[in-house]
Amino acid sequence: MTDAPMIETMEIARPPRNQWLDVWDQFRSHRGALLGAAFFAVILAAVFLGPLIWQIDPTYIDIRARNQGPSLLHPFGTDQLGRDTLARMLAGGQVSLAVGLTAMGLSLVLGTLIGVLAGYFRRLDGALMRLTDLFLALPLLPLLLVIIMLFRDALRSAFGPEGGIFVLIVFVIGITSWMQTARIVRGDVLALKEQEFVLAARSIGTPSRRMITRHILPNVLSPIMVSATLGIASAIITESALSFLGLGFPSDFPTWGRLLFDSTDYLQQYPERVIWPGLAISLTVLSVNYMGDGLRDALDPRIRGR
């Protein structure tokens, strides 16, 4: 009899649980998402910290060691010019992941900005959604090829061979992959505008800028973060496809897609050259997709706590 009031008092006095702890608990309950996050962290550590350990120059040519299979000296073998495949895989991973992360950030900013403006301001909704429909209707691969062919030489002369192609590919991927994020964010903003806390904030004269930054954006964080994880995967695949078509980085500047393209001529004689970059692309995209599934479930309050 005397313990019940004490227990109730302790429960009342207990501080409220942090929402991000609930998100983390839900995320780690998704085994695929947890394994995907762990594998993606391993890939990031390998490509950015690996060159500090494996210090072979990925551009060093040793004709005497060309076309060698895996060995202790070259764990992934060498290519037709004697360059170490492991060193080129690590360097290529840095470029591919940098393209994926940067292009994802650009598309996320564009998609969020257009989605919030279209959902919150009714007078902008029609024009911005027609612009989104226009981009969705465009054939993306021919558009990518045309943009690259038009601006490649100018950007190369302005930023150098590697820097110009990096800026061009990031820009091209970013401006052709924001449409899905914009549609998702717009739908959530339209629903949030009718919520009681938004109507209450509007009734006391809260300006639109403060309304968006303090009330709208924090509540559309879930679809934005999910779009971010999926955008990384999409950007890596697009960069790999462009490099595979020979329209990406120069041949002496390795990326996973470029390594895949260079290895196709030796597919029958040395199939492992295709396996390594293809496996890296596939596993990275798969791990990021699993992370997106886990974040979607963890950030959805209707699923969290089940």
mmCIF file of C-alpha atoms in Angstrom, residues 141 145 240-248 257-258 261:
data_model
loop_
_atom_site.group_PDB
_atom_site.id
_atom_site.type_symbol
_atom_site.label_atom_id
_atom_site.label_comp_id
_atom_site.label_asym_id
_atom_site.label_seq_id
_atom_site.Cartn_x
_atom_site.Cartn_y
_atom_site.Cartn_z
ATOM 1 C CA LEU A 141 19.987 10.355 -69.583
ATOM 2 C CA LEU A 145 24.696 13.707 -71.988
ATOM 3 C CA SER A 240 29.005 5.281 -62.236
ATOM 4 C CA ALA A 241 26.785 5.149 -65.317
ATOM 5 C CA LEU A 242 28.301 8.349 -66.738
ATOM 6 C CA SER A 243 31.829 7.107 -66.069
ATOM 7 C CA PHE A 244 30.923 3.743 -67.584
ATOM 8 C CA LEU A 245 29.780 5.549 -70.743
ATOM 9 C CA GLY A 246 33.130 7.358 -70.868
ATOM 10 C CA LEU A 247 31.613 10.778 -70.089
ATOM 11 C CA GLY A 248 32.809 11.067 -66.517
ATOM 12 C CA GLY A 257 32.372 3.630 -62.545
ATOM 13 C CA ARG A 258 35.552 4.441 -64.472
ATOM 14 C CA PHE A 261 34.420 0.900 -67.748
#
